[in-house]
Amino acid sequence: MNRSYWEKIAPEYNSEIFDVLFNDKRSIIQKEIQLIAGKNNTVLDIGCAIGKWLPLLSSSFKKVIAIDISKENLQIAKTIHSELSNISYERIDMSGVNPKIKVSEAAICINALLTDSEKKRTQFLTNLSKCVKKKGKLIMVVPSLESSSLTSIIRQKWNPDKDAHKSIIKKKSSLQVKNMLQGNIAIDNVFTKHFLKEELEILLDQHGFNVTKVEKIEYNWNTEFSKPPSWLKFPKPWDWMLVATKCA
Ligand SMILES: C[S@@+](CC[C@H](N)C(=O)[O-])C[C@H]1O[C@@H](n2cnc3c(N)ncnc32)[C@H](O)[C@@H]1O
Protein backbone atom coordinates (compact mmCIF):
# COMPACT_ATOMS: atom_id res chain seq x y z
CA MET A 1 0.00 0.00 0.00
CA ASN A 2 2.31 2.69 -1.30
CA ARG A 3 1.87 6.06 -2.98
CA SER A 4 1.04 4.59 -6.40
CA TYR A 5 -1.74 2.50 -4.83
CA TRP A 6 -3.39 5.62 -3.40
CA GLU A 7 -2.87 7.62 -6.62
CA LYS A 8 -4.48 4.82 -8.64
CA ILE A 9 -7.49 4.59 -6.36
CA ALA A 10 -8.10 8.37 -6.15
CA PRO A 11 -10.49 8.75 -9.13
CA GLU A 12 -12.72 5.94 -7.76
CA TYR A 13 -12.18 6.89 -4.12
CA ASN A 14 -15.85 7.06 -3.10
CA SER A 15 -16.74 3.62 -4.43
CA GLU A 16 -13.50 1.90 -3.39
CA ILE A 17 -12.74 3.19 0.10
CA PHE A 18 -14.79 2.71 3.24
CA ASP A 19 -16.36 5.98 4.43
CA VAL A 20 -15.78 6.23 8.20
CA LEU A 21 -17.59 9.57 8.55
CA PHE A 22 -20.75 8.24 6.86
CA ASN A 23 -20.71 4.88 8.66
CA ASP A 24 -20.05 6.22 12.18
CA LYS A 25 -23.80 6.47 12.75
CA ARG A 26 -23.45 7.62 16.33
CA SER A 27 -21.12 10.46 15.22
CA ILE A 28 -18.63 9.50 17.91
CA ILE A 29 -15.65 10.88 16.01
CA GLN A 30 -17.41 14.13 15.16
CA LYS A 31 -18.25 14.64 18.83
CA GLU A 32 -14.64 13.96 19.79
CA ILE A 33 -13.41 16.50 17.23
CA GLN A 34 -15.75 19.10 18.77
CA LEU A 35 -14.19 18.38 22.18
CA ILE A 36 -10.65 19.15 20.94
CA ALA A 37 -11.70 22.06 18.71
CA GLY A 38 -10.10 25.47 19.19
CA LYS A 39 -10.72 28.68 17.28
CA ASN A 40 -7.11 29.80 17.83
CA ASN A 41 -5.61 26.45 16.93
CA THR A 42 -4.30 24.58 13.91
CA VAL A 43 -5.34 21.01 13.21
CA LEU A 44 -3.62 18.51 10.92
CA ASP A 45 -5.79 16.11 8.94
CA ILE A 46 -3.25 13.37 8.32
CA GLY A 47 -4.20 11.14 5.41
CA CYS A 48 -7.09 13.44 4.47
CA ALA A 49 -7.75 11.70 1.09
CA ILE A 50 -10.57 13.56 -0.68
CA GLY A 51 -11.29 15.58 2.45
CA LYS A 52 -14.41 14.13 4.07
CA TRP A 53 -13.52 15.64 7.45
CA LEU A 54 -12.49 19.06 6.13
CA PRO A 55 -15.83 20.94 6.47
CA LEU A 56 -16.08 19.98 10.16
CA LEU A 57 -12.40 20.76 10.83
CA SER A 58 -12.59 24.04 8.94
CA SER A 59 -15.46 25.30 11.10
CA SER A 60 -13.90 24.01 14.35
CA PHE A 61 -10.32 25.30 14.05
CA LYS A 62 -8.59 28.48 12.95
CA LYS A 63 -6.49 26.67 10.38
CA VAL A 64 -6.48 23.20 8.85
CA ILE A 65 -3.51 21.55 7.18
CA ALA A 66 -4.73 18.72 4.97
CA ILE A 67 -1.95 16.20 4.45
CA ASP A 68 -1.87 13.24 2.10
CA ILE A 69 0.67 11.19 0.19
CA SER A 70 -1.52 11.29 -2.91
CA LYS A 71 -1.36 14.37 -5.13
CA GLU A 72 -4.53 13.26 -6.92
CA ASN A 73 -6.50 12.91 -3.66
CA LEU A 74 -5.36 16.36 -2.54
CA GLN A 75 -6.39 17.88 -5.87
CA ILE A 76 -9.87 16.34 -5.56
CA ALA A 77 -10.17 17.58 -1.95
CA LYS A 78 -9.11 21.06 -2.99
CA THR A 79 -11.68 21.16 -5.79
CA ILE A 80 -14.54 19.83 -3.64
CA HIS A 81 -13.81 22.23 -0.79
CA SER A 82 -12.74 25.31 -2.72
CA GLU A 83 -15.14 27.43 -0.63
CA LEU A 84 -13.26 26.65 2.61
CA SER A 85 -10.63 29.38 2.95
CA ASN A 86 -8.70 28.27 6.05
CA ILE A 87 -7.31 25.03 4.60
CA SER A 88 -3.87 24.46 3.11
CA TYR A 89 -3.04 21.27 1.24
CA GLU A 90 0.32 19.57 1.50
CA ARG A 91 1.56 16.44 -0.21
CA ILE A 92 3.62 14.71 2.44
CA ASP A 93 4.65 11.09 2.96
CA MET A 94 4.20 10.50 6.68
CA SER A 95 6.54 7.53 6.36
CA GLY A 96 9.25 9.72 4.84
CA VAL A 97 12.32 10.99 6.63
CA ASN A 98 11.90 14.35 8.38
CA PRO A 99 8.95 15.76 6.45
CA LYS A 100 8.36 19.47 7.05
CA ILE A 101 5.08 19.73 8.94
CA LYS A 102 3.90 22.68 11.04
CA VAL A 103 3.90 21.62 14.69
CA SER A 104 0.23 21.98 15.61
CA GLU A 105 -2.16 21.91 18.54
CA ALA A 106 -4.20 19.00 17.23
CA ALA A 107 -4.21 16.20 14.68
CA ILE A 108 -6.65 13.66 13.38
CA CYS A 109 -5.48 10.53 11.61
CA ILE A 110 -8.43 8.48 10.45
CA ASN A 111 -7.67 5.13 8.84
CA ALA A 112 -4.42 6.39 7.33
CA LEU A 113 -1.90 4.28 9.25
CA LEU A 114 -2.63 1.21 7.16
CA THR A 115 0.64 0.15 5.60
CA ASP A 116 1.71 -3.46 6.09
CA SER A 117 5.34 -2.32 6.49
CA GLU A 118 6.39 -2.16 10.13
CA LYS A 119 9.27 0.15 9.24
CA LYS A 120 6.95 2.62 7.49
CA ARG A 121 4.47 2.55 10.38
CA THR A 122 7.21 3.36 12.88
CA GLN A 123 8.40 6.28 10.75
CA PHE A 124 4.78 7.45 10.33
CA LEU A 125 4.26 7.45 14.10
CA THR A 126 7.61 9.18 14.71
CA ASN A 127 6.62 11.99 12.33
CA LEU A 128 3.13 12.17 13.80
CA SER A 129 4.59 12.57 17.25
CA LYS A 130 6.92 15.36 16.11
CA CYS A 131 4.15 17.43 14.55
CA VAL A 132 1.83 17.55 17.58
CA LYS A 133 2.67 20.17 20.20
CA LYS A 134 3.22 19.24 23.83
CA LYS A 135 -0.23 18.87 25.45
CA GLY A 136 -1.69 18.78 21.93
CA LYS A 137 -4.49 16.35 21.05
CA LEU A 138 -4.62 13.41 18.70
CA ILE A 139 -7.64 11.50 17.45
CA MET A 140 -6.66 8.33 15.72
CA VAL A 141 -8.86 5.69 14.08
CA VAL A 142 -7.48 2.33 12.95
CA PRO A 143 -8.91 -0.97 11.70
CA SER A 144 -9.50 -3.37 14.57
CA LEU A 145 -7.79 -6.75 14.45
CA GLU A 146 -10.28 -8.11 16.99
CA SER A 147 -13.20 -7.08 14.75
CA SER A 148 -11.53 -8.55 11.69
CA SER A 149 -11.04 -11.87 13.54
CA LEU A 150 -14.70 -11.91 14.58
CA THR A 151 -15.77 -11.34 10.96
CA SER A 152 -13.45 -14.11 9.83
CA ILE A 153 -14.85 -16.56 12.42
CA ILE A 154 -18.43 -15.74 11.38
CA ARG A 155 -17.44 -16.19 7.73
CA GLN A 156 -15.86 -19.59 8.41
CA LYS A 157 -18.82 -20.85 10.43
CA TRP A 158 -21.86 -19.44 8.60
CA ASN A 159 -20.43 -18.20 5.29
CA PRO A 160 -23.09 -15.51 4.72
CA ASP A 161 -21.67 -14.45 1.35
CA LYS A 162 -21.14 -17.79 -0.35
CA ASP A 163 -21.34 -16.21 -3.81
CA ALA A 164 -19.13 -13.22 -3.11
CA HIS A 165 -16.59 -15.59 -1.61
CA LYS A 166 -15.80 -17.04 -5.03
CA SER A 167 -14.22 -13.83 -6.21
CA ILE A 168 -11.71 -13.74 -3.39
CA ILE A 169 -8.26 -14.55 -4.74
CA LYS A 170 -6.51 -16.79 -2.26
CA LYS A 171 -2.95 -15.70 -1.51
CA LYS A 172 -0.30 -18.32 -0.73
CA SER A 173 -1.10 -19.67 2.72
CA SER A 174 2.48 -19.15 3.95
CA LEU A 175 2.23 -15.47 2.98
CA GLN A 176 -1.21 -15.25 4.64
CA VAL A 177 0.11 -16.69 7.89
CA LYS A 178 3.21 -14.47 7.93
CA ASN A 179 1.02 -11.41 7.45
CA MET A 180 -1.69 -12.53 9.87
CA LEU A 181 0.87 -12.88 12.63
CA GLN A 182 1.67 -9.18 12.16
CA GLY A 183 -1.99 -8.12 12.00
CA ASN A 184 -1.91 -7.56 8.23
CA ILE A 185 -5.24 -8.66 6.80
CA ALA A 186 -6.05 -8.64 3.09
CA ILE A 187 -8.81 -6.19 2.17
CA ASP A 188 -9.65 -6.43 -1.53
CA ASN A 189 -6.43 -8.41 -1.84
CA VAL A 190 -4.28 -5.65 -0.32
CA PHE A 191 -2.60 -6.43 2.99
CA THR A 192 -3.78 -3.77 5.42
CA LYS A 193 -2.57 -3.33 8.99
CA HIS A 194 -5.18 -4.01 11.68
CA PHE A 195 -4.42 -3.20 15.32
CA LEU A 196 -5.21 -4.74 18.65
CA LYS A 197 -6.41 -2.09 21.10
CA GLU A 198 -3.53 -2.79 23.46
CA GLU A 199 -1.02 -2.77 20.61
CA LEU A 200 -1.93 0.77 19.56
CA GLU A 201 -1.99 1.90 23.19
CA ILE A 202 1.62 0.67 23.56
CA LEU A 203 2.68 2.25 20.27
CA LEU A 204 1.21 5.66 21.11
CA ASP A 205 2.77 5.52 24.55
CA GLN A 206 6.17 4.76 22.98
CA HIS A 207 5.75 7.76 20.69
CA GLY A 208 5.11 10.21 23.51
CA PHE A 209 1.32 10.19 23.75
CA ASN A 210 -0.86 9.60 26.77
CA VAL A 211 -3.97 7.69 25.64
CA THR A 212 -7.02 9.15 27.39
CA LYS A 213 -9.85 7.36 25.64
CA VAL A 214 -10.41 4.24 23.57
CA GLU A 215 -13.75 3.61 21.91
CA LYS A 216 -15.23 1.33 19.33
CA ILE A 217 -16.54 3.01 16.18
CA GLU A 218 -19.25 0.53 15.27
CA TYR A 219 -20.60 -0.16 11.81
CA ASN A 220 -23.48 -2.19 10.44
CA TRP A 221 -22.82 -5.79 9.43
CA ASN A 222 -23.66 -4.95 5.83
CA THR A 223 -20.28 -3.23 5.72
CA GLU A 224 -18.70 -6.71 6.09
CA PHE A 225 -21.18 -9.05 4.38
CA SER A 226 -23.50 -8.33 1.48
CA LYS A 227 -26.10 -10.64 3.07
CA PRO A 228 -25.61 -10.62 6.84
CA PRO A 229 -27.88 -13.16 8.59
CA SER A 230 -30.87 -11.46 10.24
CA TRP A 231 -29.81 -12.77 13.70
CA LEU A 232 -26.41 -11.08 13.38
CA LYS A 233 -26.86 -7.84 15.30
CA PHE A 234 -24.46 -7.42 18.22
CA PRO A 235 -21.58 -7.06 18.59
CA LYS A 236 -21.19 -5.00 15.44
CA PRO A 237 -17.94 -4.79 13.47
CA TRP A 238 -15.76 -1.87 14.52
CA ASP A 239 -12.65 0.28 14.16
CA TRP A 240 -10.73 1.53 17.18
CA MET A 241 -10.72 5.24 18.01
CA LEU A 242 -8.01 6.41 20.38
CA VAL A 243 -7.81 9.92 21.80
CA ALA A 244 -4.43 10.93 23.16
CA THR A 245 -2.59 13.93 24.59
CA LYS A 246 1.03 14.60 23.66
CA CYS A 247 3.13 14.32 26.79
CA ALA A 248 4.53 17.60 28.15
C1 LIG B 1 -8.54 5.10 3.84
S1 LIG B 1 -8.01 6.68 3.38
C2 LIG B 1 -8.66 7.61 4.76
C3 LIG B 1 -9.09 8.97 4.37
C4 LIG B 1 -9.70 9.89 5.39
N1 LIG B 1 -8.88 10.05 6.57
C5 LIG B 1 -11.11 9.54 5.76
O1 LIG B 1 -11.35 9.14 6.89
O2 LIG B 1 -12.00 9.67 4.92
C6 LIG B 1 -6.28 6.68 3.73
C7 LIG B 1 -5.55 7.91 3.20
O3 LIG B 1 -4.27 7.95 3.82
C8 LIG B 1 -3.32 8.36 2.85
N2 LIG B 1 -1.99 7.86 3.25
C9 LIG B 1 -1.61 6.56 3.33
N3 LIG B 1 -0.32 6.49 3.69
C10 LIG B 1 0.11 7.76 3.85
C11 LIG B 1 1.36 8.33 4.18
N4 LIG B 1 2.44 7.58 4.42
N5 LIG B 1 1.46 9.67 4.26
C12 LIG B 1 0.39 10.46 3.99
N6 LIG B 1 -0.83 9.98 3.65
C13 LIG B 1 -0.97 8.64 3.57
C14 LIG B 1 -3.82 7.76 1.55
O4 LIG B 1 -3.32 8.43 0.42
C15 LIG B 1 -5.33 7.89 1.69
O5 LIG B 1 -5.79 9.07 1.12
Short mmCIF file of N, CA, C and O in Angstrom, two decimals, residues 160-236:
data_model
loop_
_atom_site.label_atom_id
_atom_site.label_comp_id
_atom_site.label_asym_id
_atom_site.label_seq_id
_atom_site.Cartn_x
_atom_site.Cartn_y
_atom_site.Cartn_z
N PRO A 160 -21.91 -16.24 5.20
CA PRO A 160 -23.09 -15.51 4.72
C PRO A 160 -23.00 -15.13 3.24
O PRO A 160 -24.02 -15.05 2.57
N ASP A 161 -21.79 -14.91 2.74
CA ASP A 161 -21.67 -14.45 1.35
C ASP A 161 -21.05 -15.52 0.47
O ASP A 161 -20.03 -15.30 -0.17
N LYS A 162 -21.71 -16.66 0.41
CA LYS A 162 -21.14 -17.79 -0.35
C LYS A 162 -20.73 -17.35 -1.76
O LYS A 162 -19.65 -17.66 -2.24
N ASP A 163 -21.60 -16.57 -2.41
CA ASP A 163 -21.34 -16.21 -3.81
C ASP A 163 -20.17 -15.25 -3.92
O ASP A 163 -19.27 -15.43 -4.72
N ALA A 164 -20.20 -14.23 -3.05
CA ALA A 164 -19.13 -13.22 -3.11
C ALA A 164 -17.78 -13.86 -2.85
O ALA A 164 -16.77 -13.45 -3.39
N HIS A 165 -17.82 -14.92 -2.02
CA HIS A 165 -16.59 -15.59 -1.61
C HIS A 165 -15.77 -16.06 -2.81
O HIS A 165 -14.56 -16.03 -2.80
N LYS A 166 -16.47 -16.45 -3.87
CA LYS A 166 -15.80 -17.04 -5.03
C LYS A 166 -14.79 -16.07 -5.64
O LYS A 166 -13.81 -16.47 -6.21
N SER A 167 -15.08 -14.80 -5.54
CA SER A 167 -14.22 -13.83 -6.21
C SER A 167 -12.95 -13.52 -5.42
O SER A 167 -12.08 -12.82 -5.89
N ILE A 168 -12.89 -14.03 -4.19
CA ILE A 168 -11.71 -13.74 -3.39
C ILE A 168 -10.52 -14.56 -3.89
O ILE A 168 -10.58 -15.79 -3.97
N ILE A 169 -9.46 -13.85 -4.26
CA ILE A 169 -8.26 -14.55 -4.74
C ILE A 169 -7.47 -14.97 -3.51
O ILE A 169 -7.10 -14.15 -2.68
N LYS A 170 -7.26 -16.27 -3.41
CA LYS A 170 -6.51 -16.79 -2.26
C LYS A 170 -5.01 -16.52 -2.45
O LYS A 170 -4.45 -16.81 -3.50
N LYS A 171 -4.39 -15.87 -1.44
CA LYS A 171 -2.95 -15.70 -1.51
C LYS A 171 -2.31 -16.98 -0.96
O LYS A 171 -2.96 -17.75 -0.28
N LYS A 172 -1.03 -17.16 -1.24
CA LYS A 172 -0.30 -18.32 -0.73
C LYS A 172 -0.50 -18.41 0.77
O LYS A 172 -0.37 -17.39 1.47
N SER A 173 -0.78 -19.61 1.31
CA SER A 173 -1.10 -19.67 2.72
C SER A 173 0.09 -19.27 3.60
O SER A 173 -0.08 -18.68 4.65
N SER A 174 1.32 -19.54 3.13
CA SER A 174 2.48 -19.15 3.95
C SER A 174 2.55 -17.63 4.07
O SER A 174 2.84 -17.07 5.13
N LEU A 175 2.23 -16.94 2.98
CA LEU A 175 2.23 -15.47 2.98
C LEU A 175 1.11 -14.95 3.88
O LEU A 175 1.28 -14.00 4.65
N GLN A 176 -0.07 -15.62 3.80
CA GLN A 176 -1.21 -15.25 4.64
C GLN A 176 -0.83 -15.32 6.11
O GLN A 176 -1.08 -14.40 6.87
N VAL A 177 -0.21 -16.46 6.48
CA VAL A 177 0.11 -16.69 7.89
C VAL A 177 1.13 -15.66 8.37
O VAL A 177 0.97 -15.05 9.42
N LYS A 178 2.17 -15.42 7.57
CA LYS A 178 3.21 -14.47 7.93
C LYS A 178 2.57 -13.08 8.19
O LYS A 178 2.90 -12.40 9.16
N ASN A 179 1.67 -12.71 7.30
CA ASN A 179 1.02 -11.41 7.45
C ASN A 179 0.06 -11.38 8.63
O ASN A 179 0.02 -10.41 9.38
N MET A 180 -0.71 -12.49 8.78
CA MET A 180 -1.69 -12.53 9.87
C MET A 180 -1.02 -12.36 11.22
O MET A 180 -1.55 -11.69 12.11
N LEU A 181 0.16 -12.96 11.35
CA LEU A 181 0.87 -12.88 12.63
C LEU A 181 1.27 -11.43 12.95
O LEU A 181 1.53 -11.09 14.10
N GLN A 182 1.33 -10.60 11.93
CA GLN A 182 1.67 -9.18 12.16
C GLN A 182 0.43 -8.30 12.14
O GLN A 182 0.53 -7.07 12.18
N GLY A 183 -0.75 -8.91 12.02
CA GLY A 183 -1.99 -8.12 12.00
C GLY A 183 -2.28 -7.53 10.63
O GLY A 183 -3.07 -6.60 10.52
N ASN A 184 -1.64 -8.05 9.60
CA ASN A 184 -1.91 -7.56 8.23
C ASN A 184 -2.96 -8.45 7.58
O ASN A 184 -2.70 -9.62 7.32
N ILE A 185 -4.13 -7.89 7.34
CA ILE A 185 -5.24 -8.66 6.80
C ILE A 185 -5.53 -8.15 5.39
O ILE A 185 -5.53 -6.92 5.17
N ALA A 186 -5.79 -9.07 4.47
CA ALA A 186 -6.05 -8.64 3.09
C ALA A 186 -7.46 -8.05 2.97
O ALA A 186 -8.44 -8.70 3.33
N ILE A 187 -7.52 -6.80 2.53
CA ILE A 187 -8.81 -6.19 2.17
C ILE A 187 -8.74 -5.95 0.67
O ILE A 187 -7.83 -5.26 0.20
N ASP A 188 -9.71 -6.50 -0.06
CA ASP A 188 -9.65 -6.43 -1.53
C ASP A 188 -8.26 -6.82 -2.05
O ASP A 188 -7.69 -6.14 -2.90
N ASN A 189 -7.74 -7.85 -1.43
CA ASN A 189 -6.43 -8.41 -1.84
C ASN A 189 -5.23 -7.52 -1.55
O ASN A 189 -4.16 -7.72 -2.11
N VAL A 190 -5.41 -6.51 -0.70
CA VAL A 190 -4.28 -5.65 -0.32
C VAL A 190 -4.06 -5.82 1.18
O VAL A 190 -4.98 -5.57 1.98
N PHE A 191 -2.86 -6.25 1.57
CA PHE A 191 -2.60 -6.43 2.99
C PHE A 191 -2.65 -5.07 3.70
O PHE A 191 -1.99 -4.12 3.30
N THR A 192 -3.49 -5.02 4.73
CA THR A 192 -3.78 -3.77 5.42
C THR A 192 -3.58 -4.01 6.92
O THR A 192 -4.13 -4.97 7.48
N LYS A 193 -2.83 -3.13 7.56
CA LYS A 193 -2.57 -3.33 8.99
C LYS A 193 -3.85 -3.14 9.82
O LYS A 193 -4.58 -2.17 9.64
N HIS A 194 -4.10 -4.10 10.69
CA HIS A 194 -5.18 -4.01 11.68
C HIS A 194 -4.51 -4.06 13.05
O HIS A 194 -3.53 -4.79 13.24
N PHE A 195 -5.07 -3.33 14.02
CA PHE A 195 -4.42 -3.20 15.32
C PHE A 195 -5.26 -3.81 16.43
O PHE A 195 -6.49 -3.65 16.46
N LEU A 196 -4.57 -4.44 17.37
CA LEU A 196 -5.21 -4.74 18.65
C LEU A 196 -5.26 -3.45 19.44
O LEU A 196 -4.34 -2.62 19.32
N LYS A 197 -6.28 -3.30 20.27
CA LYS A 197 -6.41 -2.09 21.10
C LYS A 197 -5.13 -1.86 21.91
O LYS A 197 -4.53 -0.79 21.88
N GLU A 198 -4.70 -2.92 22.58
CA GLU A 198 -3.53 -2.79 23.46
C GLU A 198 -2.26 -2.49 22.67
O GLU A 198 -1.36 -1.80 23.15
N GLU A 199 -2.20 -3.02 21.46
CA GLU A 199 -1.02 -2.77 20.61
C GLU A 199 -0.90 -1.28 20.30
O GLU A 199 0.18 -0.69 20.43
N LEU A 200 -2.01 -0.66 19.90
CA LEU A 200 -1.93 0.77 19.56
C LEU A 200 -1.69 1.62 20.81
O LEU A 200 -0.99 2.63 20.75
N GLU A 201 -2.26 1.18 21.94
CA GLU A 201 -1.99 1.90 23.19
C GLU A 201 -0.48 1.92 23.47
O GLU A 201 0.09 2.95 23.82
N ILE A 202 0.16 0.75 23.32
CA ILE A 202 1.62 0.67 23.56
C ILE A 202 2.36 1.57 22.58
O ILE A 202 3.26 2.33 22.95
N LEU A 203 1.97 1.48 21.30
CA LEU A 203 2.68 2.25 20.27
C LEU A 203 2.58 3.76 20.52
O LEU A 203 3.56 4.49 20.41
N LEU A 204 1.37 4.21 20.87
CA LEU A 204 1.21 5.66 21.11
C LEU A 204 2.00 6.08 22.34
O LEU A 204 2.64 7.13 22.35
N ASP A 205 1.98 5.24 23.35
CA ASP A 205 2.77 5.52 24.55
C ASP A 205 4.26 5.65 24.19
O ASP A 205 4.94 6.59 24.60
N GLN A 206 4.75 4.73 23.38
CA GLN A 206 6.17 4.76 22.98
C GLN A 206 6.52 5.97 22.14
O GLN A 206 7.67 6.35 22.04
N HIS A 207 5.50 6.57 21.52
CA HIS A 207 5.75 7.76 20.69
C HIS A 207 5.33 9.04 21.41
O HIS A 207 5.06 10.06 20.76
N GLY A 208 5.27 8.98 22.72
CA GLY A 208 5.11 10.21 23.51
C GLY A 208 3.68 10.69 23.70
O GLY A 208 3.46 11.86 23.99
N PHE A 209 2.72 9.80 23.54
CA PHE A 209 1.32 10.19 23.75
C PHE A 209 0.75 9.46 24.97
O PHE A 209 1.09 8.31 25.23
N ASN A 210 -0.13 10.20 25.66
CA ASN A 210 -0.86 9.60 26.77
C ASN A 210 -2.29 9.32 26.29
O ASN A 210 -3.04 10.26 26.00
N VAL A 211 -2.63 8.05 26.16
CA VAL A 211 -3.97 7.69 25.64
C VAL A 211 -5.02 7.96 26.72
O VAL A 211 -4.92 7.45 27.84
N THR A 212 -6.01 8.78 26.39
CA THR A 212 -7.02 9.15 27.39
C THR A 212 -8.37 8.48 27.14
O THR A 212 -9.22 8.44 28.01
N LYS A 213 -8.56 7.99 25.93
CA LYS A 213 -9.85 7.36 25.64
C LYS A 213 -9.69 6.35 24.51
O LYS A 213 -8.95 6.59 23.57
N VAL A 214 -10.37 5.22 24.66
CA VAL A 214 -10.41 4.24 23.57
C VAL A 214 -11.88 3.85 23.38
O VAL A 214 -12.55 3.51 24.35
N GLU A 215 -12.35 3.98 22.16
CA GLU A 215 -13.75 3.61 21.91
C GLU A 215 -13.89 2.84 20.62
O GLU A 215 -13.09 3.03 19.70
N LYS A 216 -14.91 2.00 20.58
CA LYS A 216 -15.23 1.33 19.33
C LYS A 216 -16.02 2.29 18.45
O LYS A 216 -16.94 2.95 18.94
N ILE A 217 -15.67 2.35 17.17
CA ILE A 217 -16.54 3.01 16.18
C ILE A 217 -17.25 1.87 15.47
O ILE A 217 -16.63 1.13 14.70
N GLU A 218 -18.54 1.72 15.77
CA GLU A 218 -19.25 0.53 15.27
C GLU A 218 -19.94 0.80 13.93
O GLU A 218 -20.43 1.90 13.69
N TYR A 219 -19.98 -0.25 13.13
CA TYR A 219 -20.60 -0.16 11.81
C TYR A 219 -21.66 -1.26 11.69
O TYR A 219 -21.67 -2.20 12.49
N ASN A 220 -22.49 -1.14 10.66
CA ASN A 220 -23.48 -2.19 10.44
C ASN A 220 -22.81 -3.41 9.78
O ASN A 220 -21.81 -3.28 9.09
N TRP A 221 -23.41 -4.57 9.99
CA TRP A 221 -22.82 -5.79 9.43
C TRP A 221 -22.83 -5.80 7.90
O TRP A 221 -22.06 -6.54 7.28
N ASN A 222 -23.70 -4.97 7.30
CA ASN A 222 -23.66 -4.95 5.83
C ASN A 222 -22.41 -4.26 5.29
O ASN A 222 -22.20 -4.21 4.08
N THR A 223 -21.57 -3.73 6.18
CA THR A 223 -20.28 -3.23 5.72
C THR A 223 -19.26 -4.38 5.60
O THR A 223 -18.21 -4.22 5.00
N GLU A 224 -19.59 -5.54 6.17
CA GLU A 224 -18.70 -6.71 6.09
C GLU A 224 -19.22 -7.79 5.15
O GLU A 224 -18.45 -8.44 4.47
N PHE A 225 -20.58 -8.01 5.20
CA PHE A 225 -21.18 -9.05 4.38
C PHE A 225 -22.28 -8.43 3.52
O PHE A 225 -23.00 -7.54 4.00
N SER A 226 -22.41 -8.90 2.28
CA SER A 226 -23.50 -8.33 1.48
C SER A 226 -24.85 -8.87 1.95
O SER A 226 -25.86 -8.20 1.81
N LYS A 227 -24.84 -10.10 2.54
CA LYS A 227 -26.10 -10.64 3.07
C LYS A 227 -25.91 -11.10 4.50
O LYS A 227 -25.87 -12.31 4.76
N PRO A 228 -25.79 -10.17 5.46
CA PRO A 228 -25.61 -10.62 6.84
C PRO A 228 -26.86 -11.35 7.33
O PRO A 228 -27.97 -10.93 7.01
N PRO A 229 -26.70 -12.46 8.07
CA PRO A 229 -27.88 -13.16 8.59
C PRO A 229 -28.69 -12.22 9.49
O PRO A 229 -28.11 -11.37 10.16
N SER A 230 -30.01 -12.41 9.50
CA SER A 230 -30.87 -11.46 10.24
C SER A 230 -30.58 -11.50 11.75
O SER A 230 -30.78 -10.52 12.45
N TRP A 231 -30.08 -12.68 12.25
CA TRP A 231 -29.81 -12.77 13.70
C TRP A 231 -28.52 -12.04 14.08
O TRP A 231 -28.26 -11.81 15.26
N LEU A 232 -27.72 -11.67 13.08
CA LEU A 232 -26.41 -11.08 13.38
C LEU A 232 -26.56 -9.58 13.65
O LEU A 232 -26.64 -8.77 12.73
N LYS A 233 -26.64 -9.25 14.95
CA LYS A 233 -26.86 -7.84 15.30
C LYS A 233 -25.70 -7.31 16.13
O LYS A 233 -25.00 -6.39 15.73
N PHE A 234 -25.52 -7.90 17.32
CA PHE A 234 -24.46 -7.42 18.22
C PHE A 234 -23.53 -8.57 18.59
O PHE A 234 -24.00 -9.70 18.73
N PRO A 235 -22.25 -8.34 18.81
CA PRO A 235 -21.58 -7.06 18.59
C PRO A 235 -21.51 -6.73 17.11
O PRO A 235 -21.59 -7.61 16.26
N LYS A 236 -21.35 -5.44 16.82
CA LYS A 236 -21.19 -5.00 15.44
C LYS A 236 -19.70 -4.99 15.10
O LYS A 236 -18.86 -4.97 16.00
#
